[in-house]
Coordinates of C-alpha atoms in Angstrom, one line a residue:
Chain A
M1 CA 22.3 -2.0 8.5
I2 CA 19.6 -4.4 7.9
E3 CA 19.6 -7.4 9.9
V4 CA 16.8 -10.4 9.4
S5 CA 16.5 -13.3 11.3
N6 CA 14.3 -16.1 11.2
L7 CA 11.3 -14.0 9.8
V8 CA 7.9 -16.0 9.5
K9 CA 4.4 -14.7 8.2
S10 CA 1.6 -17.1 7.7
Y11 CA -1.7 -16.6 6.3
G12 CA -3.6 -19.4 7.8
N13 CA -1.8 -22.7 7.1
N14 CA 0.0 -20.9 4.3
K15 CA 3.7 -19.5 5.2
A16 CA 4.3 -16.9 3.0
V17 CA 7.6 -15.9 4.3
N18 CA 8.9 -19.0 6.1
N19 CA 12.4 -18.5 8.3
I20 CA 14.2 -16.2 6.1
S21 CA 17.4 -14.5 7.4
F22 CA 19.8 -12.0 5.7
T23 CA 22.1 -9.2 6.3
A24 CA 22.7 -6.1 4.2
E25 CA 25.6 -3.6 5.4
K26 CA 26.0 0.1 4.5
G27 CA 26.4 1.0 1.0
E28 CA 25.2 -2.4 -0.3
I29 CA 22.7 -3.3 -2.9
L30 CA 20.6 -6.4 -2.2
G31 CA 18.9 -8.1 -4.6
F32 CA 15.5 -10.0 -3.7
L33 CA 14.9 -12.5 -6.5
G34 CA 12.2 -14.6 -6.8
L35 CA 8.9 -15.5 -9.0
N36 CA 5.5 -13.8 -8.1
G37 CA 4.2 -14.8 -5.1
A38 CA 7.7 -16.1 -3.7
G39 CA 7.2 -13.9 -0.8
K40 CA 9.3 -10.9 -1.7
S41 CA 6.4 -8.3 -1.2
T42 CA 5.4 -10.0 1.9
T43 CA 9.3 -9.7 3.2
M44 CA 9.3 -6.2 2.4
N45 CA 6.1 -5.3 3.7
I46 CA 7.1 -6.6 7.1
L47 CA 10.5 -4.7 6.8
T48 CA 8.8 -1.4 6.3
G49 CA 6.4 -2.3 9.2
Y50 CA 3.1 -2.2 7.1
I51 CA 2.4 -5.9 8.2
S52 CA 3.8 -7.9 11.1
C53 CA 5.4 -11.1 11.5
N54 CA 4.8 -14.4 13.2
G55 CA 8.0 -14.6 14.5
G56 CA 11.7 -13.4 14.0
S57 CA 13.1 -9.9 13.9
A58 CA 14.0 -7.5 11.5
K59 CA 16.6 -4.6 12.5
L60 CA 17.2 -1.7 10.4
N61 CA 19.7 1.0 11.4
G62 CA 19.9 -1.2 14.6
I63 CA 16.1 -0.5 15.5
D64 CA 13.7 -3.4 15.7
I65 CA 10.7 -2.8 13.9
L66 CA 8.3 -4.5 15.8
E67 CA 9.5 -3.0 19.2
N68 CA 9.7 0.7 18.2
P69 CA 8.0 1.0 14.7
I70 CA 7.9 4.6 14.4
A71 CA 11.7 5.2 15.1
A72 CA 12.5 2.4 12.8
K73 CA 10.3 3.8 10.1
K74 CA 12.3 7.0 10.0
S75 CA 15.3 5.4 8.5
I76 CA 13.2 3.9 5.6
G77 CA 12.2 4.9 2.3
Y78 CA 9.9 2.4 0.8
L79 CA 8.6 2.1 -2.7
P80 CA 5.9 -0.4 -2.6
E81 CA 5.0 -2.5 -5.8
Q82 CA 2.3 -0.2 -6.8
P83 CA 3.5 3.4 -6.0
P84 CA 1.4 5.0 -3.3
L85 CA 0.3 8.1 -5.1
Y86 CA -2.7 10.3 -4.7
P87 CA -3.9 10.9 -8.2
D88 CA -5.8 14.1 -7.4
M89 CA -2.4 15.9 -6.1
T90 CA -0.1 17.5 -8.3
V91 CA 3.7 15.9 -8.0
D92 CA 4.7 19.2 -6.0
E93 CA 1.8 18.7 -3.6
Y94 CA 2.4 15.2 -3.2
L95 CA 6.1 15.7 -2.4
K96 CA 5.3 18.1 -0.1
F97 CA 2.7 16.2 1.8
V98 CA 5.3 13.4 2.1
Y99 CA 7.9 15.8 3.4
A100 CA 5.7 16.9 6.1
L101 CA 4.3 13.1 6.5
K102 CA 8.0 11.9 7.2
K103 CA 8.7 15.0 9.5
T104 CA 11.6 15.7 7.7
K105 CA 14.3 18.2 8.7
I106 CA 16.3 19.0 6.1
P107 CA 15.5 22.6 4.5
R108 CA 12.3 21.7 2.2
N109 CA 12.8 23.4 -1.0
S110 CA 16.3 22.6 -1.7
H111 CA 15.6 19.0 -0.7
L112 CA 12.9 18.5 -2.9
N113 CA 14.5 20.3 -5.8
E114 CA 17.5 18.1 -5.4
I115 CA 15.2 14.8 -5.4
C116 CA 13.3 16.1 -8.5
E117 CA 16.8 16.5 -10.1
L118 CA 17.8 12.9 -9.6
V119 CA 14.9 11.3 -10.3
K120 CA 14.2 13.5 -13.4
I121 CA 10.6 14.7 -12.5
A122 CA 11.4 18.3 -12.4
D123 CA 9.4 19.0 -15.7
V124 CA 6.3 17.2 -14.2
R125 CA 6.2 18.9 -10.9
H126 CA 3.1 21.0 -11.5
R127 CA 1.3 18.4 -13.2
L128 CA -1.7 16.2 -11.8
I129 CA -0.3 12.7 -10.9
R130 CA -3.4 11.3 -12.5
N131 CA -2.5 12.6 -15.9
L132 CA 1.4 11.1 -15.8
S133 CA 2.6 8.4 -17.6
K134 CA 3.4 5.0 -15.5
G135 CA 7.1 5.7 -15.9
Y136 CA 6.6 9.3 -14.3
K137 CA 4.1 7.6 -11.8
Q138 CA 7.1 4.9 -10.9
R139 CA 9.7 7.9 -10.6
V140 CA 7.3 10.0 -8.7
G141 CA 7.0 7.0 -6.5
L142 CA 10.9 6.4 -5.9
A143 CA 11.0 10.4 -5.3
Q144 CA 8.6 9.8 -2.5
A145 CA 10.9 7.1 -1.1
L146 CA 13.9 9.3 -1.1
V147 CA 12.5 12.2 0.7
G148 CA 14.0 12.6 4.1
N149 CA 17.1 11.1 3.0
P150 CA 16.8 7.7 4.9
P151 CA 19.7 5.6 5.0
I152 CA 17.7 2.5 3.8
L153 CA 15.7 2.2 0.7
I154 CA 13.5 -0.5 0.0
L155 CA 12.3 -0.8 -3.5
D156 CA 9.8 -3.6 -4.6
E157 CA 10.0 -4.0 -8.2
P158 CA 11.2 -0.5 -9.3
T159 CA 11.4 -1.2 -13.3
V160 CA 8.1 -2.9 -13.9
G161 CA 6.2 -1.7 -16.4
L162 CA 8.8 0.7 -17.7
D163 CA 10.3 1.1 -20.9
P164 CA 13.8 -0.3 -21.6
K165 CA 15.2 3.3 -21.8
Q166 CA 13.7 3.8 -18.3
I167 CA 14.6 0.8 -17.2
I168 CA 18.2 1.5 -17.9
E169 CA 18.0 5.1 -16.1
I170 CA 16.2 3.6 -13.1
R171 CA 18.9 0.7 -12.7
S172 CA 21.8 3.3 -13.0
L173 CA 19.9 5.6 -10.6
V174 CA 19.6 2.8 -8.1
K175 CA 23.3 2.0 -8.5
K176 CA 24.0 5.5 -7.8
L177 CA 21.9 5.6 -4.8
G178 CA 23.6 2.3 -3.7
K179 CA 26.5 4.2 -2.9
N180 CA 25.5 5.9 0.2
H181 CA 22.1 4.0 1.1
T182 CA 21.5 0.5 2.0
V183 CA 19.2 -0.5 -0.8
I184 CA 16.9 -3.7 -1.2
L185 CA 15.6 -4.3 -4.5
S186 CA 13.2 -7.1 -5.4
S187 CA 12.6 -8.4 -9.0
H188 CA 11.8 -11.4 -10.6
I189 CA 14.0 -10.3 -13.8
L190 CA 17.4 -11.9 -13.1
P191 CA 19.5 -9.7 -15.5
E192 CA 18.2 -6.8 -13.5
V193 CA 19.6 -8.0 -10.3
Q194 CA 22.7 -9.2 -12.0
A195 CA 23.4 -5.9 -13.2
V196 CA 22.9 -3.6 -10.5
C197 CA 23.1 -5.8 -7.1
D198 CA 26.4 -6.5 -4.8
K199 CA 24.4 -9.3 -3.2
I200 CA 21.6 -11.7 -4.5
V201 CA 19.2 -13.4 -2.4
I202 CA 16.9 -15.9 -4.2
I203 CA 13.7 -16.9 -2.7
N204 CA 11.1 -19.2 -3.4
S205 CA 8.0 -20.1 -1.7
G206 CA 8.6 -18.4 1.2
K207 CA 12.1 -19.9 1.7
I208 CA 15.6 -18.6 0.8
V209 CA 17.2 -21.1 -1.6
A210 CA 20.5 -19.1 -2.3
N211 CA 22.6 -16.3 -0.9
G212 CA 25.4 -14.8 -2.2
T213 CA 27.2 -12.7 -4.7
A214 CA 26.1 -13.3 -8.3
G215 CA 29.8 -15.0 -9.3
S216 CA 29.4 -16.9 -6.1
L217 CA 26.0 -18.3 -6.9
S218 CA 26.8 -19.4 -10.5
A219 CA 30.1 -21.0 -9.2
N220 CA 28.4 -22.6 -6.6
L221 CA 25.5 -24.2 -8.6
N222 CA 27.0 -24.8 -11.6
T223 CA 27.4 -28.6 -11.7
D224 CA 27.0 -29.2 -15.3
S225 CA 30.0 -27.6 -16.8
N226 CA 31.2 -30.9 -18.0
K227 CA 28.3 -31.5 -20.5
L228 CA 27.9 -30.8 -24.2
V229 CA 25.0 -30.6 -26.2
M230 CA 25.5 -31.3 -30.0
R231 CA 23.5 -31.6 -33.0
I232 CA 25.1 -33.9 -35.6
E233 CA 24.0 -35.1 -39.0
G234 CA 24.4 -38.7 -39.6
K235 CA 23.4 -41.9 -38.7
S236 CA 22.6 -41.8 -35.0
N237 CA 24.1 -45.1 -33.6
E238 CA 27.3 -44.7 -35.6
I239 CA 28.0 -41.4 -34.2
E240 CA 26.9 -42.5 -30.8
K241 CA 29.8 -45.2 -31.1
L242 CA 32.2 -42.7 -32.6
L243 CA 31.7 -40.3 -29.7
A244 CA 31.5 -43.1 -27.0
G245 CA 34.9 -43.6 -28.3
V246 CA 36.7 -40.5 -27.2
G247 CA 38.9 -40.8 -24.3
D248 CA 37.3 -38.6 -21.7
V249 CA 33.4 -39.1 -22.9
T250 CA 31.7 -40.8 -20.0
K251 CA 28.2 -40.9 -21.2
V252 CA 26.5 -40.3 -24.4
F253 CA 22.6 -39.9 -24.7
V254 CA 20.9 -39.7 -28.1
G255 CA 18.3 -37.4 -28.0
A256 CA 15.2 -36.7 -30.4
E257 CA 15.8 -36.2 -34.3
V258 CA 15.5 -32.4 -34.8
E259 CA 15.5 -32.2 -38.3
D260 CA 16.0 -34.8 -41.0
K261 CA 18.7 -37.3 -40.2
V262 CA 19.9 -34.8 -37.5
C263 CA 19.8 -35.8 -33.9
E264 CA 20.7 -34.3 -30.6
Y265 CA 23.4 -35.7 -28.7
H266 CA 24.1 -35.0 -25.0
I267 CA 27.7 -35.8 -23.9
E268 CA 29.0 -35.9 -20.3
T269 CA 33.0 -36.1 -20.2
K270 CA 35.2 -36.2 -17.0
P271 CA 35.6 -33.1 -15.0
D272 CA 38.1 -30.6 -16.3
S273 CA 38.6 -32.1 -19.8
D274 CA 37.9 -30.4 -23.1
V275 CA 36.8 -33.0 -25.7
R276 CA 35.6 -30.5 -28.3
R277 CA 38.6 -30.4 -30.5
E278 CA 38.8 -34.5 -30.4
I279 CA 35.2 -34.6 -31.2
F280 CA 35.5 -32.2 -34.2
G281 CA 38.1 -34.4 -35.6
R282 CA 36.6 -37.4 -35.3
L283 CA 33.4 -36.6 -36.8
S284 CA 35.1 -34.5 -39.7
S285 CA 37.3 -37.4 -40.5
R286 CA 34.2 -39.6 -41.1
N287 CA 32.2 -36.6 -42.7
Y288 CA 29.6 -36.1 -40.1
P289 CA 29.0 -32.1 -40.0
I290 CA 28.5 -30.6 -36.7
L291 CA 25.7 -28.4 -36.9
M292 CA 25.7 -27.3 -33.3
M293 CA 28.1 -27.5 -30.2
K294 CA 27.6 -25.8 -27.0
S295 CA 28.6 -26.6 -23.6
N296 CA 25.7 -27.0 -20.8
E297 CA 26.9 -24.4 -18.5
L298 CA 24.4 -22.9 -16.7
T299 CA 23.4 -19.3 -17.0
L300 CA 22.5 -17.6 -14.0
E301 CA 18.9 -17.6 -15.4
E302 CA 18.7 -21.3 -15.5
I303 CA 19.9 -21.7 -11.9
F304 CA 17.3 -19.4 -11.0
L305 CA 14.9 -21.1 -12.7
R306 CA 16.0 -24.5 -11.5
L307 CA 16.1 -23.1 -7.8
T308 CA 12.8 -21.4 -7.9
T309 CA 10.8 -24.1 -10.0
G310 CA 12.5 -27.1 -10.0
D311 CA 12.0 -27.3 -13.5
N312 CA 14.3 -29.0 -16.1
F313 CA 15.8 -26.9 -18.4
P314 CA 16.5 -27.7 -22.4
G315 CA 19.3 -30.0 -23.0
N316 CA 19.2 -32.1 -19.9
P317 CA 16.6 -34.9 -20.5
E318 CA 18.3 -37.1 -18.0
E319 CA 16.7 -34.9 -15.0
Q320 CA 13.2 -35.3 -16.4
G321 CA 11.0 -35.0 -13.3
G322 CA 14.1 -34.4 -11.0
K323 CA 13.6 -31.7 -8.8
S324 CA 16.6 -30.0 -7.4
Chain B
M1 CA -0.5 14.3 11.9
T2 CA -1.0 17.8 10.6
A3 CA 0.5 16.7 7.1
I4 CA -2.7 14.1 6.9
L5 CA -5.0 16.6 8.3
S6 CA -4.3 19.2 5.8
R7 CA -4.1 16.9 2.9
E8 CA -7.4 15.5 3.7
M9 CA -9.0 18.8 4.1
K10 CA -7.7 19.9 0.9
A11 CA -8.7 16.7 -0.7
Y12 CA -12.4 17.4 0.3
F13 CA -12.5 20.7 -2.3
V14 CA -10.3 18.8 -5.0
T15 CA -12.9 16.5 -5.4
P16 CA -16.8 17.4 -5.3
L17 CA -17.5 15.7 -1.9
G18 CA -16.7 19.0 0.2
Y19 CA -18.8 21.0 -1.7
V20 CA -21.5 18.7 -2.1
F21 CA -21.6 18.2 1.6
V22 CA -21.5 22.0 2.4
G23 CA -24.3 22.6 -0.3
V24 CA -26.7 19.8 0.8
S25 CA -26.3 20.7 4.3
F26 CA -26.8 24.5 3.6
I27 CA -30.0 23.5 1.3
F28 CA -31.8 21.5 3.8
S29 CA -31.1 23.7 6.8
G30 CA -32.1 26.5 4.8
A31 CA -35.4 25.0 3.7
F32 CA -36.2 23.9 7.1
F33 CA -35.6 27.3 8.4
F34 CA -37.8 28.9 6.0
L35 CA -40.5 26.5 6.6
F36 CA -40.1 25.9 10.2
T37 CA -38.6 29.0 11.9
L38 CA -39.2 31.9 9.3
T39 CA -42.7 31.2 7.9
S40 CA -44.3 29.7 11.0
P41 CA -43.2 31.1 13.9
T42 CA -44.4 29.6 17.0
P43 CA -42.5 31.5 19.3
T44 CA -42.3 29.8 22.9
M45 CA -42.4 32.2 25.7
G46 CA -41.4 35.0 23.4
V47 CA -38.3 33.2 21.7
V48 CA -37.7 32.5 17.9
D49 CA -37.9 28.5 17.9
F50 CA -35.6 26.7 16.3
S51 CA -36.2 23.1 17.5
T52 CA -38.3 21.5 14.5
M53 CA -35.5 22.9 12.4
F54 CA -32.4 21.4 14.3
T55 CA -34.5 17.9 14.8
L56 CA -34.9 17.5 11.1
M57 CA -31.0 18.4 10.6
F58 CA -30.4 15.4 12.6
F59 CA -32.2 13.0 10.1
V60 CA -30.3 14.9 7.2
L61 CA -26.9 14.2 8.7
M62 CA -27.5 10.7 9.2
V63 CA -27.4 10.5 5.2
T64 CA -24.9 13.6 4.4
V65 CA -22.2 12.8 7.1
P66 CA -21.2 9.7 5.4
L67 CA -20.4 11.7 2.4
L68 CA -17.7 13.1 4.6
T69 CA -16.4 9.9 5.9
M70 CA -16.6 7.3 3.1
R71 CA -13.6 7.4 1.5
L72 CA -11.1 8.3 4.4
L73 CA -9.8 5.1 5.0
S74 CA -11.2 2.9 2.1
D75 CA -9.8 5.0 -0.6
E76 CA -6.2 4.7 1.0
R77 CA -6.6 1.0 0.7
R78 CA -7.9 0.8 -2.6
T79 CA -5.3 3.1 -4.1
K80 CA -2.7 1.3 -2.1
T81 CA -1.7 4.8 -0.5
D82 CA -2.0 3.0 2.8
Q83 CA 1.4 1.8 2.2
L84 CA 3.0 5.1 2.2
V85 CA 1.0 6.4 5.1
L86 CA 1.3 3.1 7.4
T87 CA 5.1 2.8 6.6
A88 CA 5.7 6.6 7.5
P89 CA 6.7 7.4 11.2
V90 CA 3.1 8.2 12.1
G91 CA 1.3 6.3 14.9
L92 CA -1.8 4.8 13.9
F93 CA -3.9 7.0 16.4
S94 CA -2.5 10.1 15.0
L95 CA -3.6 9.1 11.4
V96 CA -6.9 7.9 12.7
F97 CA -7.4 11.2 14.6
A98 CA -6.0 13.1 11.7
K99 CA -8.7 11.5 9.5
F100 CA -11.3 12.1 12.1
A101 CA -10.2 15.8 12.7
A102 CA -10.2 16.8 9.0
A103 CA -13.9 15.5 8.5
F104 CA -14.9 17.1 11.8
I105 CA -13.4 20.3 10.6
I106 CA -15.1 20.9 7.4
F107 CA -18.6 19.5 9.2
V108 CA -18.1 22.0 11.8
L109 CA -17.3 25.0 9.4
S110 CA -20.7 23.7 7.5
T111 CA -22.7 23.9 10.4
A112 CA -21.4 26.9 11.7
I113 CA -23.0 28.6 8.5
M114 CA -26.2 28.3 10.3
L115 CA -25.0 31.1 12.4
V116 CA -26.1 33.2 9.4
Y117 CA -29.7 32.4 10.1
G118 CA -29.4 33.9 13.6
L119 CA -27.8 36.9 11.9
V120 CA -30.7 37.3 9.7
L121 CA -33.3 37.1 12.2
S122 CA -31.6 39.5 14.4
R123 CA -32.1 42.3 12.3
F124 CA -36.0 41.6 12.4
T125 CA -36.7 40.4 16.0
D126 CA -35.7 40.9 19.4
A127 CA -37.2 37.4 20.3
L128 CA -33.8 35.7 19.1
N129 CA -31.7 34.3 21.9
W130 CA -28.3 33.4 20.6
W131 CA -27.7 31.1 23.3
T132 CA -30.5 28.7 22.3
L133 CA -29.1 29.0 18.8
F134 CA -25.6 28.0 20.3
G135 CA -26.8 25.0 22.0
H136 CA -28.6 23.9 18.9
I137 CA -25.6 24.0 16.8
F138 CA -23.2 22.6 19.5
G139 CA -25.7 19.5 19.8
L140 CA -25.6 19.0 16.0
I141 CA -21.8 19.2 16.1
M142 CA -22.0 16.7 18.9
V143 CA -24.1 14.2 16.7
G144 CA -21.9 15.0 13.9
A145 CA -18.6 13.8 15.8
V146 CA -20.3 10.4 16.5
Y147 CA -21.5 10.1 13.1
I148 CA -18.1 10.9 11.5
S149 CA -16.2 8.3 14.0
A150 CA -19.0 5.9 13.2
G151 CA -18.3 6.5 9.5
L152 CA -14.6 6.4 9.8
L153 CA -14.7 2.9 11.4
V154 CA -17.0 1.5 8.4
S155 CA -14.7 3.2 6.3
S156 CA -11.7 1.2 7.7
L157 CA -13.5 -2.0 7.1
T158 CA -13.8 -1.9 3.6
E159 CA -12.2 -0.9 0.3
N160 CA -15.2 0.3 -1.5
Q161 CA -16.4 4.1 -0.7
M162 CA -19.9 3.3 -1.6
V163 CA -20.3 0.4 0.6
A164 CA -18.9 2.3 3.3
A165 CA -21.3 5.0 2.7
V166 CA -24.4 2.8 2.5
I167 CA -23.3 0.8 5.6
S168 CA -22.6 4.2 7.5
V169 CA -26.1 5.1 6.8
F170 CA -27.6 1.9 8.1
V171 CA -25.4 2.3 11.2
N172 CA -26.8 5.8 11.7
I173 CA -30.2 4.5 11.4
G174 CA -29.5 1.7 13.8
F175 CA -28.7 4.3 16.2
L176 CA -32.3 6.0 15.8
L177 CA -33.9 2.5 16.2
T178 CA -32.1 1.9 19.7
T179 CA -35.4 2.7 21.6
L180 CA -37.4 0.7 19.2
I181 CA -35.1 -2.5 19.7
A182 CA -34.8 -1.8 23.7
S183 CA -38.3 -2.3 23.9
H184 CA -38.1 -5.7 22.6
I185 CA -35.3 -6.9 24.9
P186 CA -36.8 -9.0 27.6
S187 CA -34.0 -8.4 29.9
A188 CA -34.4 -4.9 31.7
F189 CA -31.0 -4.4 32.3
V190 CA -29.7 -4.8 28.6
A191 CA -32.8 -2.8 27.6
E192 CA -31.8 0.0 29.5
I193 CA -28.2 0.1 28.1
V194 CA -29.5 -0.2 24.5
A195 CA -32.2 2.6 25.3
N196 CA -29.7 5.0 26.6
L197 CA -27.5 4.7 23.3
S198 CA -30.4 6.6 21.4
L199 CA -28.8 9.8 19.9
L200 CA -31.9 11.4 19.3
G201 CA -33.1 11.4 23.1
R202 CA -30.1 12.9 24.1
Y203 CA -29.9 15.3 21.3
E204 CA -33.5 16.5 21.7
R205 CA -32.2 17.8 24.9
F206 CA -30.2 20.4 23.0
T207 CA -33.3 21.0 20.7
V208 CA -35.3 21.9 23.7
G209 CA -32.5 24.3 24.9
I210 CA -30.9 22.5 27.7
F211 CA -27.4 21.9 28.0
E212 CA -26.4 19.0 30.2
L213 CA -22.7 17.8 30.5
E214 CA -23.4 14.4 30.6
N215 CA -25.1 14.4 27.1
V216 CA -21.9 16.2 25.9
L217 CA -19.9 13.4 27.4
F218 CA -21.9 10.7 26.1
F219 CA -21.5 12.1 22.5
I220 CA -17.8 12.6 23.1
S221 CA -17.2 8.9 24.6
I222 CA -19.5 7.4 21.6
A223 CA -17.0 9.1 19.4
V224 CA -13.8 7.8 21.2
V225 CA -15.1 4.4 21.2
F226 CA -15.4 4.3 17.7
L227 CA -12.3 5.9 17.1
F228 CA -10.5 3.4 19.0
L229 CA -12.3 0.6 17.2
T230 CA -10.9 1.9 14.2
V231 CA -7.5 2.1 15.3
R232 CA -7.9 -1.5 16.1
V233 CA -9.2 -2.7 12.9
L234 CA -6.0 -1.0 11.1
E235 CA -3.9 -2.5 13.8
K236 CA -5.6 -6.2 13.5
R237 CA -5.2 -5.8 9.6
R238 CA -1.5 -5.8 10.0
W239 CA -1.6 -9.1 12.0
S240 CA -3.9 -11.0 9.7

């Protein structure tokens, strides 16, 4: 349905999009994840034919957007980052304009009614767009993308600026749309992509850094499941010895003193071993209270940050300055 | 294309722009009609003389037509609605032509109001030659087509409609100065080309009642060149 291969877009020497390839099948929701400025909007603008690219190709519904833009554009509904609304029109006038602009063949009134019901803007159809709230504007923008029932929907940060209730509504709407459309959705909010998308593409400074389902991403990238972070009250050198004495522990690192007499300890163990009970037993027998113990398993959020910024995350002091 | 055309035409009368343009044109043409045709009739060979009125309208249009064109493309870019229009299955030329046509239709309608002056006169005199009046109005429409296409090109170059308006006025003044500029160009060949770009010279042929096909073709070709350049500007933006 969507086939992007080796897409390149440069502004001067700066490559905004650098050799991106991915595919999305019919009925799939593909999440496009990256920090602001990573190249998400640029990619979407290329896919929709708003800007051109310097190399590579993008096929939508089997039609190359560069070779046959008008035919390809017919199968796309696009919601840009800022909904493209004319403030001086009413919602109804606007949708009728979009309907005519897209040369839609479906019977007009029933089609527009259906869309308005779907995105819940039926009650504001006769109001000027200028006077609508941000949430309504976003939904009118989404309605605009749906006009003509295009098989491909490209939504650039559809939930930005909405309140939590609206975010949930839009997410469930996108999920519903994903059943019979191919949807590409960009976001810099990870839980959103996690909640909605079948497939995730993480992009950082123009390059794809990860590509897969939510599950496969965390499985592949989670190399830190054999680490524990603990806070224990007591003499740090004694505790360190105690911890190092546990059979499967390979490394102990004493971190900063977080409270009076309480230090943070980072423990590495052999893979697939669980030392938590043994550690508890040893420490309690010596009367060192455990104030915190958690495994250092990465959340998807941390994977994302790690991939996109190369930053360290809390509780991993050994990687100071390290870039992954 | 019809979608964009009808939206733009409606937009002129949702904002004050359309009213201001029609009103201002009407005020000036009315005043000139009163001062130079009605109250100081100088019938040449027994025919009512509109030439002063229409020569002055040429100058008025230099300033008023940019009102029609200033926001056509600049505003789309500022409000990012160009993302809707440029990602819809519409070709760039259709888009530019629709924008041009919207402004042009409003312009033609407001110019056609001048036929009222002919109607008024025909009640009182037999010295009115309708064909002369038609020729004048046609000449004005030709000039308007050039000003609108030039304004559209300028509008495609900026995001700010006021900047577009001001630059458009300067472009129109530039057309007026071509004869002056040409007299300072040493190369006779180039000087002739520049001098021939003078809109006023060709427009004055209409105001003395002479209808020449070459002048009509001149105005149409200049307008087409500007529309073509506008398409190129939009196209170029996709690639930069």
